[in-house]
Every structure is written in structure tokens, then in C-alpha cells.
Short mmCIF file of C-alpha atoms in Angstrom, two decimals:
data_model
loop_
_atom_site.label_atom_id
_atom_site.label_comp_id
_atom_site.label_asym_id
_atom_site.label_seq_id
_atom_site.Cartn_x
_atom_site.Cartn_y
_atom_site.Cartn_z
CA UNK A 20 130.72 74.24 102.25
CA UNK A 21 127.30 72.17 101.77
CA UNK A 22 128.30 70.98 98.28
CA UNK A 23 131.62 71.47 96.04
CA UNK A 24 130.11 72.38 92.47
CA UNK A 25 126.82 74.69 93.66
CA UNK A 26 124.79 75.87 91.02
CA UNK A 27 122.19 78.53 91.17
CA UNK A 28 119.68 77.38 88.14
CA UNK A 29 120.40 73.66 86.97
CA UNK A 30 118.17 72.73 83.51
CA UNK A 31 116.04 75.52 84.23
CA UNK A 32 113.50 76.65 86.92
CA UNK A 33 110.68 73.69 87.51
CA UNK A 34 107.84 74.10 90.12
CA UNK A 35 109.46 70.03 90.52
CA UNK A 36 113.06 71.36 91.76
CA UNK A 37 112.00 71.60 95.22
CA UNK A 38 110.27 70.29 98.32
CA UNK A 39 108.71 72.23 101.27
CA UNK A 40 111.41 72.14 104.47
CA UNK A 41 110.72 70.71 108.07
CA UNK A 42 110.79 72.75 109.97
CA UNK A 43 108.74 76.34 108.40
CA UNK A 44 105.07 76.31 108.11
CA UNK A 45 105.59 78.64 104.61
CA UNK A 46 103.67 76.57 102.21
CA UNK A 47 101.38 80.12 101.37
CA UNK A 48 105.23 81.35 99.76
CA UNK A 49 106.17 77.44 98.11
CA UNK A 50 102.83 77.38 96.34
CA UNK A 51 103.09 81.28 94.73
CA UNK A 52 106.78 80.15 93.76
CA UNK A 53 105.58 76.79 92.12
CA UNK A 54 103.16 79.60 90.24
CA UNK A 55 105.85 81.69 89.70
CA UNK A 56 108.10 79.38 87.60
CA UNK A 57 105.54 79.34 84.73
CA UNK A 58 106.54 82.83 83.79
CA UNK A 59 110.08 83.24 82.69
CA UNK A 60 110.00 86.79 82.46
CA UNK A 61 108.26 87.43 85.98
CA UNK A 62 110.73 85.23 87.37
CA UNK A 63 114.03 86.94 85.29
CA UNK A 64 112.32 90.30 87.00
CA UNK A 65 112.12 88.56 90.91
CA UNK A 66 115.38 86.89 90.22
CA UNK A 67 117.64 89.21 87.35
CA UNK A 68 119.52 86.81 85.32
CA UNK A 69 123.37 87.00 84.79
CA UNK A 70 123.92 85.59 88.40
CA UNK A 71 125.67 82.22 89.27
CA UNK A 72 128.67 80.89 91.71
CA UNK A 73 131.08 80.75 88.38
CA UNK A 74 133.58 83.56 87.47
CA UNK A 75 133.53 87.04 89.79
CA UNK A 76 131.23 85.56 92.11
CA UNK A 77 130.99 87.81 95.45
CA UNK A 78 129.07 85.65 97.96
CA UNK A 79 126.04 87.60 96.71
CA UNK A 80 122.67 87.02 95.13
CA UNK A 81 120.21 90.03 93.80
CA UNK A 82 116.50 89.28 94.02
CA UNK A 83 113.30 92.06 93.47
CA UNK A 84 109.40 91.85 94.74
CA UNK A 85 107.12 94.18 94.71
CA UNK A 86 106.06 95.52 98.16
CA UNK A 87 103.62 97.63 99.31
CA UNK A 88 103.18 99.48 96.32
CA UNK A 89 106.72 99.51 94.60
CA UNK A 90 109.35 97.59 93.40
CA UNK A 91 112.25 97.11 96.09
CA UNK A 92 115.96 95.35 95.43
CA UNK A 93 116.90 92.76 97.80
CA UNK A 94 120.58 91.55 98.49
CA UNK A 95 121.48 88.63 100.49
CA UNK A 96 124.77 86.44 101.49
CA UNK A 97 125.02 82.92 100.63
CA UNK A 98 125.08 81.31 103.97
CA UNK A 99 122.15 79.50 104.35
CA UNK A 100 120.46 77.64 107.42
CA UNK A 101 121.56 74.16 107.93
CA UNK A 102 121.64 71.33 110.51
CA UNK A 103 124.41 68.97 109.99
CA UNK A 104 124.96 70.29 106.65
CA UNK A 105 121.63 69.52 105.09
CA UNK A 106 119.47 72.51 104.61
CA UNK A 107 116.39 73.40 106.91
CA UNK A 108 113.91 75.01 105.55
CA UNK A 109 113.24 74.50 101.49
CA UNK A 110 115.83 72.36 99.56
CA UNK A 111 116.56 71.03 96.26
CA UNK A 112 115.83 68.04 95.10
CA UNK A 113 118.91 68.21 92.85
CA UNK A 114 121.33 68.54 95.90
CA UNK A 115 123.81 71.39 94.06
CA UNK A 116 120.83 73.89 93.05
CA UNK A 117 119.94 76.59 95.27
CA UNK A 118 117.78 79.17 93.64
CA UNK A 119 114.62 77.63 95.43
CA UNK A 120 116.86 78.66 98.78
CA UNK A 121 118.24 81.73 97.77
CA UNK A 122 114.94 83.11 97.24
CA UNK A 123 113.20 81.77 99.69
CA UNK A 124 116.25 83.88 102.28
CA UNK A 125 115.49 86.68 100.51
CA UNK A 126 112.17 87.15 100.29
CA UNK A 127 112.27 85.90 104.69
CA UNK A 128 114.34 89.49 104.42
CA UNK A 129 111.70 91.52 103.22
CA UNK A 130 109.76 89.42 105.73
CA UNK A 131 111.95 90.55 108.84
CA UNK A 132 113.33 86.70 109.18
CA UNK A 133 112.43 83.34 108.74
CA UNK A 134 110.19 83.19 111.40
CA UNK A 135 108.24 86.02 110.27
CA UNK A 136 107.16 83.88 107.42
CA UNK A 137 105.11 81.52 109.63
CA UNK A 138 101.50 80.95 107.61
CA UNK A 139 100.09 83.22 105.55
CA UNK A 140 97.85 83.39 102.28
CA UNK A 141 98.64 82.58 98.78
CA UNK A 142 97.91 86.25 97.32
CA UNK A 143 100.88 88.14 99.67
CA UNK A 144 103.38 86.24 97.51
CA UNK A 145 101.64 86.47 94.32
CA UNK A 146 101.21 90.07 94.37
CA UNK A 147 104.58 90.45 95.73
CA UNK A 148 106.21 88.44 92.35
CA UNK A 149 104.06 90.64 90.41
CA UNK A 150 102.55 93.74 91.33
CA UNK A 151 99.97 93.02 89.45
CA UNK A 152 96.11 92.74 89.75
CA UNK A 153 94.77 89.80 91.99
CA UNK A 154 91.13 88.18 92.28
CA UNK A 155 89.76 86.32 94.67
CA UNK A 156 86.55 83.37 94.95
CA UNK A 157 85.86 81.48 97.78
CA UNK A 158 85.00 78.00 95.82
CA UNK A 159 81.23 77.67 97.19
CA UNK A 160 80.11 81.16 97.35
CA UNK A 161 80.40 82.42 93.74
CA UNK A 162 78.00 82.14 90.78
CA UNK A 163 80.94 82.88 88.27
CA UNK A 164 82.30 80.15 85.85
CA UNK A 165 85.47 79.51 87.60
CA UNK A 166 86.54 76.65 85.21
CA UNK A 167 86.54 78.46 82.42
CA UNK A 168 88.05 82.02 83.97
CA UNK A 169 90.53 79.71 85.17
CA UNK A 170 91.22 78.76 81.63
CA UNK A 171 91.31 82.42 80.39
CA UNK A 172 93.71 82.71 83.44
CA UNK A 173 96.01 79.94 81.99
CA UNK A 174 96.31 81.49 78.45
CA UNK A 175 96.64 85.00 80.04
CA UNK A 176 100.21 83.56 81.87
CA UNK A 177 98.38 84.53 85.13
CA UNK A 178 99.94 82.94 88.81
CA UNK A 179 96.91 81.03 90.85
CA UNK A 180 96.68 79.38 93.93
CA UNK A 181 94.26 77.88 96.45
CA UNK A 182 93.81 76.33 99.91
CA UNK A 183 91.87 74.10 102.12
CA UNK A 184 90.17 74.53 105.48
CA UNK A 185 91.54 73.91 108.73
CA UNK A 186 90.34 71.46 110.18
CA UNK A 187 89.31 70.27 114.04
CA UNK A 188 92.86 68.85 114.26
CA UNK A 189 95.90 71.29 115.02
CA UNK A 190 98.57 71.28 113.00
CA UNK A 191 98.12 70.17 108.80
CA UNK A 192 96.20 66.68 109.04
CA UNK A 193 96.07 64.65 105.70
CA UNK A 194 92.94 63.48 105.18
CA UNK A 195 92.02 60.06 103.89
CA UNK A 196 91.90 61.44 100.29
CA UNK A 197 95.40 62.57 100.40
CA UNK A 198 93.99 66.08 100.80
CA UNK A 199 96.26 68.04 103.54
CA UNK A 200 93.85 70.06 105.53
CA UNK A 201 94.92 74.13 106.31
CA UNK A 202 97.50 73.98 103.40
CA UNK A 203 98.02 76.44 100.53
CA UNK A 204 98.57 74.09 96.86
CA UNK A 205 99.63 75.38 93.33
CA UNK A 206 97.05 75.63 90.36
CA UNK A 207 99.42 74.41 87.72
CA UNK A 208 96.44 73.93 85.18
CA UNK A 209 93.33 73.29 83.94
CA UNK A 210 91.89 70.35 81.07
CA UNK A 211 88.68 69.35 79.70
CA UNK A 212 88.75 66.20 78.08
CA UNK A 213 85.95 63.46 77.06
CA UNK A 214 85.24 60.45 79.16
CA UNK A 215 82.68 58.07 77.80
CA UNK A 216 81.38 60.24 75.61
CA UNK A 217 80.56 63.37 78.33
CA UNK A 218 82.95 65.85 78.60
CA UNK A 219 85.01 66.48 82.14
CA UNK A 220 86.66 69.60 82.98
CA UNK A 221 89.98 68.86 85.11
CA UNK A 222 91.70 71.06 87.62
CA UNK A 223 95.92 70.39 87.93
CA UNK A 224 96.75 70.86 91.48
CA UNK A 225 100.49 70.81 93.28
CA UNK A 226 101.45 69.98 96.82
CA UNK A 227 104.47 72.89 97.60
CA UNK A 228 105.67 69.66 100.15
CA UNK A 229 106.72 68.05 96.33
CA UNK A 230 105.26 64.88 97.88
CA UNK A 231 101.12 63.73 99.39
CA UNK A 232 98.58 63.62 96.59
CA UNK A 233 94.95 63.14 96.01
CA UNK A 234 94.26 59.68 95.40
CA UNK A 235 90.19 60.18 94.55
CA UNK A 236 88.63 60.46 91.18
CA UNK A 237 91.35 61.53 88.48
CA UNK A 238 94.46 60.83 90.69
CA UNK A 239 97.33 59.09 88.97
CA UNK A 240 95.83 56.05 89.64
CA UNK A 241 92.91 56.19 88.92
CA UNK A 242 90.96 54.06 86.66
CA UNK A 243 89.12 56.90 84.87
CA UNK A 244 92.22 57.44 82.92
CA UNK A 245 91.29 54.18 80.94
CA UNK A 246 87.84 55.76 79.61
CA UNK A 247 89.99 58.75 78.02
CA UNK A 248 92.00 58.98 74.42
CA UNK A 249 95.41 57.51 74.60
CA UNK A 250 96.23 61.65 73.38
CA UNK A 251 94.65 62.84 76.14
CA UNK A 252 96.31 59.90 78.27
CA UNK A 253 99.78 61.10 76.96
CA UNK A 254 98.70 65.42 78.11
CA UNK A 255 97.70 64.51 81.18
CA UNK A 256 98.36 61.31 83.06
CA UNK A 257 101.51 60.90 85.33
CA UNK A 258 102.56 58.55 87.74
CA UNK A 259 105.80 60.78 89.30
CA UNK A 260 105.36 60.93 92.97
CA UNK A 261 105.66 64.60 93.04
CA UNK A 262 103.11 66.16 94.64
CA UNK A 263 100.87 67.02 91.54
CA UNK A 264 97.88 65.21 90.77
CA UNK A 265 94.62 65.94 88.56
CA UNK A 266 90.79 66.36 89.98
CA UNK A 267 87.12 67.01 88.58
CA UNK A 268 86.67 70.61 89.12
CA UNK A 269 83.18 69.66 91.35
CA UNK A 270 86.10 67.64 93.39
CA UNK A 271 88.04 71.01 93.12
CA UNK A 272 85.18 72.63 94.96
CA UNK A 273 84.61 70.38 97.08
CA UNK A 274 87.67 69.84 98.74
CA UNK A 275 89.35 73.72 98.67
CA UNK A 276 88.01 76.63 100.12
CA UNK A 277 89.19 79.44 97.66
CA UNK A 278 91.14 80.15 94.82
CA UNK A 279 93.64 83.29 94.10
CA UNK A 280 94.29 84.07 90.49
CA UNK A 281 97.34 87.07 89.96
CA UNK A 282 98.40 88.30 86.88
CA UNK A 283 99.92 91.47 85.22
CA UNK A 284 96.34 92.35 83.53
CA UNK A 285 93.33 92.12 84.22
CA UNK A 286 91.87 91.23 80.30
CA UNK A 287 91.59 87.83 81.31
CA UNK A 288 88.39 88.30 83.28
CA UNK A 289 86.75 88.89 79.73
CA UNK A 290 84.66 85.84 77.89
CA UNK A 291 86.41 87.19 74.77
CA UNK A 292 89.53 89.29 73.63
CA UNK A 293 87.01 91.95 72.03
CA UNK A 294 87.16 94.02 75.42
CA UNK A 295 90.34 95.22 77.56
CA UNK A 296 90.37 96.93 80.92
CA UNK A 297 92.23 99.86 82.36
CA UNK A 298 94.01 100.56 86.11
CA UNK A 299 94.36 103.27 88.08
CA UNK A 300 95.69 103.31 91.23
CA UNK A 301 95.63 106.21 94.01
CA UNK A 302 97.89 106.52 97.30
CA UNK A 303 96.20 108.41 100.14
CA UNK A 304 95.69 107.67 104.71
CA UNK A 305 93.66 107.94 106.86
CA UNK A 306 94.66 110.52 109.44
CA UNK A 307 93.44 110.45 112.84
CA UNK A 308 91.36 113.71 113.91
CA UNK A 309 91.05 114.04 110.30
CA UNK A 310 90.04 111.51 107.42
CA UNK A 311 90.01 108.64 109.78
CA UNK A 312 86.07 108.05 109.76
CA UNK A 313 85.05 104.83 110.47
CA UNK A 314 82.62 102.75 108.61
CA UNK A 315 79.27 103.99 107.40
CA UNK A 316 77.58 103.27 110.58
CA UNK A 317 79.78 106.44 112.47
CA UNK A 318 77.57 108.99 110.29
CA UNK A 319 79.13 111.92 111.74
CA UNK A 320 82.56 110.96 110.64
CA UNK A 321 82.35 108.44 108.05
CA UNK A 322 81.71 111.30 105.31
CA UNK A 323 85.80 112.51 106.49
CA UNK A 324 86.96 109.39 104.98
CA UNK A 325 89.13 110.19 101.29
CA UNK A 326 86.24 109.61 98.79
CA UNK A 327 87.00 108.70 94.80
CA UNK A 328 84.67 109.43 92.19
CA UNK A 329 84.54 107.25 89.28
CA UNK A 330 82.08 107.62 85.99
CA UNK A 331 80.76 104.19 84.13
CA UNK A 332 79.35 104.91 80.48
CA UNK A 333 77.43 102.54 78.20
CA UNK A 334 77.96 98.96 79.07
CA UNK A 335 79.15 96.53 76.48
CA UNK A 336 78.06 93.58 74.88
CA UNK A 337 79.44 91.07 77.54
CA UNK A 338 77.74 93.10 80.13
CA UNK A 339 74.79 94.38 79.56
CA UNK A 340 74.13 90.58 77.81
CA UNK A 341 74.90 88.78 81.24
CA UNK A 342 77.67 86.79 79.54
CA UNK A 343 80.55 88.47 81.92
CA UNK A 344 78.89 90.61 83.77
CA UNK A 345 81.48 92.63 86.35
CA UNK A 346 82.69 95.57 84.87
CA UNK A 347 84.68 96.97 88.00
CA UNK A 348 87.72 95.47 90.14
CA UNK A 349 87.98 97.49 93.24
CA UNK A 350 90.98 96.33 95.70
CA UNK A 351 92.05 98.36 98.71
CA UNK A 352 95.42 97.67 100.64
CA UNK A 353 97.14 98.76 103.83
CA UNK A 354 100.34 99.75 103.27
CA UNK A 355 102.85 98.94 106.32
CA UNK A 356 106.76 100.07 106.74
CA UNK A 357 107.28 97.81 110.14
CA UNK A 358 110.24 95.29 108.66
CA UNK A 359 108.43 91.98 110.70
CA UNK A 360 105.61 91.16 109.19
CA UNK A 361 104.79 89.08 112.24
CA UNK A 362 104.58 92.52 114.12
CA UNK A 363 102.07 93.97 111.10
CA UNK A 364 98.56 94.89 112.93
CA UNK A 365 96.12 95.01 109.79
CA UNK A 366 92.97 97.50 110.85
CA UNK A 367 89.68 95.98 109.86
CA UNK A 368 89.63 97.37 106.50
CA UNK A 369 86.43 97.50 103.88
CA UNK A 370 85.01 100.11 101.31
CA UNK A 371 81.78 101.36 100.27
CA UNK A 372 79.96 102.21 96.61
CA UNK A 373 77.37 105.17 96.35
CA UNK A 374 75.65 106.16 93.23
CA UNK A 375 75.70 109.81 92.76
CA UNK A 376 72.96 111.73 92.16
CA UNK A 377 73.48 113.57 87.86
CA UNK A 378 72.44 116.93 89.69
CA UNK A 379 75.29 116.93 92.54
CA UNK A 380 78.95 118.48 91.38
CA UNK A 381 80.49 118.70 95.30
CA UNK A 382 84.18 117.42 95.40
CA UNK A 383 83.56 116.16 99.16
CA UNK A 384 80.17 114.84 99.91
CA UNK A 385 79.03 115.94 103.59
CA UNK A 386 77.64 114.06 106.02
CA UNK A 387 74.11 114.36 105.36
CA UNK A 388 74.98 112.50 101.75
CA UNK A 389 75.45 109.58 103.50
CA UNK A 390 72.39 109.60 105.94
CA UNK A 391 69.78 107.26 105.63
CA UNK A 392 71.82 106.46 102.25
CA UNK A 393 72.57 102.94 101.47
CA UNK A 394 75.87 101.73 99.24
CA UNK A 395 75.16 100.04 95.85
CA UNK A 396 78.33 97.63 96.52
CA UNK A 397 80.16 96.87 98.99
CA UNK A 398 82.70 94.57 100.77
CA UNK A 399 81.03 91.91 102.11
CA UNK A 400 82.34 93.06 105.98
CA UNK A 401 85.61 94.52 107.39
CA UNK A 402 88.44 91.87 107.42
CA UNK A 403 91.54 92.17 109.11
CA UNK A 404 93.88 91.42 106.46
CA UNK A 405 96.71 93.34 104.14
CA UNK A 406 94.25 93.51 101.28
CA UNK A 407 90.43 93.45 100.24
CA UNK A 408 88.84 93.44 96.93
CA UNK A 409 86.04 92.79 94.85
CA UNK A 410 84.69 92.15 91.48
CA UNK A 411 81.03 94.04 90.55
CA UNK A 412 78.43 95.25 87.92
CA UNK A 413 77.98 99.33 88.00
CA UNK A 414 75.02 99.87 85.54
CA UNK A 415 76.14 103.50 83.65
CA UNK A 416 76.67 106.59 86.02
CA UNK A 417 78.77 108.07 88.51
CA UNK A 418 79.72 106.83 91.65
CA UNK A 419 81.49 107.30 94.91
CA UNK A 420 83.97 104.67 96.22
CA UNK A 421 85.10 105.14 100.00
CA UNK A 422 87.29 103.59 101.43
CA UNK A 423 87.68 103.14 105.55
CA UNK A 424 88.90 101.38 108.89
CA UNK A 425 86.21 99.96 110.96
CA UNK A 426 86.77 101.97 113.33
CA UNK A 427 87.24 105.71 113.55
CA UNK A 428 90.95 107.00 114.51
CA UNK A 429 93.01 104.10 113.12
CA UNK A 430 95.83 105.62 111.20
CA UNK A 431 97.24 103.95 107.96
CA UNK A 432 98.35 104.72 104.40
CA UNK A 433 96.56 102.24 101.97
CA UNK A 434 96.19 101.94 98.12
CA UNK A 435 93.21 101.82 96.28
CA UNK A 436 92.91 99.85 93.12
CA UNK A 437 90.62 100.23 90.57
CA UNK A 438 90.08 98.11 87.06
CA UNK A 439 87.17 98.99 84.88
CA UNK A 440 86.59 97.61 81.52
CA UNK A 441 86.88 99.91 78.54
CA UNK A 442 83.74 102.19 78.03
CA UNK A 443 84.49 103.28 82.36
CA UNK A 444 86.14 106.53 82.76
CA UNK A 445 88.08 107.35 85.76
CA UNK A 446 88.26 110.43 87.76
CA UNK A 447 89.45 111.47 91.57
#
């Protein structure tokens, strides 16, 4: 009924095909799917091939994301929400596609409805393409070389995505640089290049609106481009009024407040290929009355909390030279069945590190293990959010990871995480 020859893929799946609708503050999902159609193979697992509206079609469409933990199938109609025949929410800019549509309704089904996809944060979608393992840096608080992981990122096919701060202003001002404040954008890509004989290392950034661009140092029209190779000229430089644009990666900084990097392995966190990393992950709850602790500070039930033991042997070259030092991911996640994810409570959620002692063999560490005993690592605080995690140096030993709620008696299944680079050895 909206057009008479609809296709579901036309010339293949660009982060270009569509623009942000109206009327649904869901730029958090836009900029994971502008990610998302780097990866042909993630995206013929999210959205199985061998569909269309041609010959047998039922009124049907098949999509898949990873929730919670597991892989879940997701089947939706074709009716789609429109006002005067135009869609609503996210459209096409080629007017008989509708992939960008059809997976944007089915992924506000796993949601609970459209509504329930109000705001949100870049990593829910990108883990929920994926499954896969997910860092994340706020931009001014990290000492690691985010250009250049970034890079390694690119070449490992990984999905990455950022976001600015809200500002004093309600709603999504654009600032005078083009910069849209409280908005989640698409890393598309990174570029160092020489300008003038220094060299300049370039972030690619994407508006999910497919429209509004930085217009500071390195935009499209910027004069900068004129101090560059005309090869360099021909990579990079565009003048399409799309919603992608180029920036210095000190402008990069300066103007987002974190960046979220997803992808299927963790390897690329290495400076080189010579190392790889292993994953383990382990389903348990916390139980009210009995492994519901509380954080460290309710000693006489924090020690109830599930505790994992995990063993680090000789560090290698990267690490024990300082050249990429973290040699542990930990992430911990709630795991929620309530369909509306606008209904989800997340518990203030955190975890705790504690170097164990050679001499001690006990499978459940008392309470008096933890008195007066302080963790090696640690979440920085309890946030109330779906998912923590964080990247750290363990020197050789053994160690005790617990996880907990901030407070005691708040009952929820989670999933811990845990990435080590090879030379760790895992145990429960």
C-alpha cells in the first residue's frame, strides 16, 4: 500500500540508505545499525538472507539479536507505522527499500514497542547484533591510545559508536559546530594522513539523522583538505550532505564523551597479532536471603555473594613491557525477562577483584576474608545500567572476582564475562 514495487535490500545495505524518523528519540539503535552494515556476515546473521516481497512472499520478515545471553528469532508483519502514507519513524531514502524499517519493527519487538525504544546507549544494540565482547572509554578519562585501538578495531571488523553530552538545553540542541548535543553518532572510521609535513590522525564520524555535520577543522569544507595529497584527497574528502563528516581525533575528544567499540573477539585490544585472548562466560543470581550480599561495605553479607576464581601466569611481552598493558576484560550483566524494556529496573550493579593468598585452597571465602581487605580492581562505583565492565592489569597469581548489587536483597540473574589474554587460565 505505501509503494507498488517494495523492495527489501536495493544495491545493498549502506549506513547512507536511511535517515533517523520524527518522531522516535532512537538514535542509540540508528547509530549501532549504521555500524552494523559494515559487516555482511553479522548483518546476514541479524537479518538471514533469502527474504524479499518477490515469489512466495507471506507478509513476513525473519530477523535474530542476541539478548540477554542467547540468540532469539524474531518474526514480524509488514505493516508498518505511517501518517498519510509516509513512514514515521526511520525511512528510506530510496522510497521502495524497507530493510532499515523492517528491522527497526523488529528489534521495537524485542523492545516491548516502539515506545519502549525511547533513548538509550550505543552498546545495548551493539551487543545485541553481536553477542560479542564490548569495551568501553569515556574520551577524557583514559590513558590508553584510543586512535590507534580504534584502528586495530577497524581491521578487526569490530562495530563502534560514541556520544555527546547533554547539554543545559532539553531536548538535542545543535551546537554552533554542527555538533548535536545528547546524541549517539556512528564511528565509520579512522585515517592518518600528512598535512604540511606533520602527520594528523582523523576520526570518521556519522549523524544516524543522515543529515547535520561538523563544520570545524576537517569538515567537508574545510580548507585543510588543500594541505593534503590529492590520494589522500580522493580516500577521504566528500562533499555529500549525508550526515558523515571527518575530525582531528583531539576534536574527537573534545567534543564526545565516550566511545563503544563491539566486536566478535576481543584480539583486537592487542598492539600486535603475536597474542590472542580467550572467553569464558558463567550464568549465576543473586538470591535474596541467600547470595544477595551487597557491596563490600555490608561485611557480614558481602562474602554470600557467588565468587569466581581465576589464575593469571607469566605475563607477556606486551604486558609486562607496558606496551598494552590490560591483560583482563571483566563485564558483568543483568539479565531481565520483563518484555518492556521501559519497565526494566537495573539494580546498581559493580564487582570486586581480590588477590588470593598461594596458601588458601577454600572454594567460598568467609567473611573474615574480606575484613579489613581491600580489592586490587574494581569498578569504578555501582551504576544503574544493563551492563558494567572493565579493562585491567593482574600481575601473575590468583584472584577472586565478585560480583554484587549495591544493596543487599536485590534479586537478579546476571552474566559474568571474562577475557584474559593467552598465558591466563580460568577456573570457577
Amino acid at each position: 500500500k505505501i509503494v507498488s514495487d517494495p523492495q527489501l535490500i536495493v544495491q545493498g545495505v549502506s549506513r547512507f540508505d536511511y535517515s533517523q524518523g520524527s518522531y522516535l528519540g532512537n538514535c542509540w539503535f540508528l547509530a549501532s545499525v549504521g555500524a552494523l552494515t559494515f559487516q555482511k556476515d553479522i548483518v546476514d546473521q541479524v537479518m538471514p538472507a533469502d527474504q524479499s516481497f518477490g515469489k512466495d512472499y507471506a507478509g513476513i520478515f525473519h530477523f535474530r539479536f542476541w539478548r540477554f545471553g542467547k540468540w532469539i528469532d524474531v518474526v514480524i508483519d509488514d505493516r508498518l507505522p505511517t501518517v498519510k502514507g509516509k513512514l514515521i519513524f526511520v525511512h528510506s531514502k530510496t522510497s521502495n527499500e524497507f530493510w532499515p524499517a523492517l528491522l527497526e519493527k523488529a528489534y521495537a519487538k524485542v523492545c516491548g514497542s516502539y515506545a519502549d525504544m525511547q533513548a538509550g546507549c550505543v552498546s545495548e544494540a551493539l551487543l545485541d547484533f553481536t553477542g560479542g565482547v564490548h569495551v568501553y572509554f569515556k574520551l577524557n578519562q583514559t590513558s590508553t591510545d584510543l586512535w590507534s585501538l580504534m584502528d586495530r578495531a577497524v581491521n578487526a571488523k569490530a562495530l563502534m559508536g560514541c556520544s555527546t553530552s547533554h547539554g543545559d538545553t532539553p531536548g538535542n540542541p545543535i551546537l554552533p559546530n554542527g555538533i548535536v548535543q545528547g546524541h549517539a553518532y556512528t564511528v565509520t572510521g579512522v585515517f592518518k594522513l600528512t598535512s604540511q609535513g606533520e602527520p594528523v590522525r582523523l576520526v570518521r564520524v556519522l549523524n544516524p539523522w543522515g543529515k547535520g555535520e561538523w563544520n570545524g577543522a576537517w569538515s567537508d569544507k574545510s580548507l585543510l583538505w588543500n594541505n593534503v595529497s590529492e590520494s589522500d584527497q580522493s580516500n577521504c574528502l566528500s562533499s555529500a550532505i549525508d550526515g558523515e563528516f571527518w575530525m582531528s581525533m583531539e576534536d574527537f575528544i573534545a567534543n564526545f564523551k565516550d566511545i563503544t567499540i563491539c566486536c566478535l573477539s576481543p584480539d583486537f585490544l592487542n598492539s600486535s597479532s603475536k597474542y590472542s585472548w580467550t572467553s569464558t562466560c558463567y550464568y549465576s543470581s543473586w538470591d535474596v536471603g541467600t547470595t544477595a550480599g551487597g557491596r563490600p561495605r555490608n561485611k557480614e553479607t558481602f562474602w554470600t555473594n557467588p565468587q569466581f576464581r581465576i589464575r593469571i601466569e607469566q605475563l607477556d611481552e606486551e604486558c609486562a613491557s607496558g606496551q598494552c598493558p590490560e591483560n583482563i576484560l571483566v563485564s558483568l550483566m543483568q539479565l531481565h525477562e520483563n518484555r518492556y524494556r521501559s519497565l526494566v529496573s537495573n539494580f546498581s550493579i559493580g564487582f570486586s577483584v581480590y588477590l588470593i593468598p598461594p596458601e588458601m585452597k577454600e572454594e567460598k571465602f568467609p567473611a573474615k576474608f574480606f575484613y579489613n581487605k581491600h580489592p586490587v580492581e574494581a569498578t569504578e562505583k555501582f551504576t544503574q545500567v544493563r551492563l558494567v565492565m572493565k579493562l585491567f592489569k593482574l600481575e601473575p597469581g590468583e584472584y577472586l572476582i565478585v560480583p554484587s548489587t549495591f544493596n543487599p536483597n536485590e534479586s537478579a540473574e546476571f552474566m559474568l564475562s571474562i577475557s584474559t589474554k593467552s598465558g591466563s587460565h580460568k577456573k570457577n
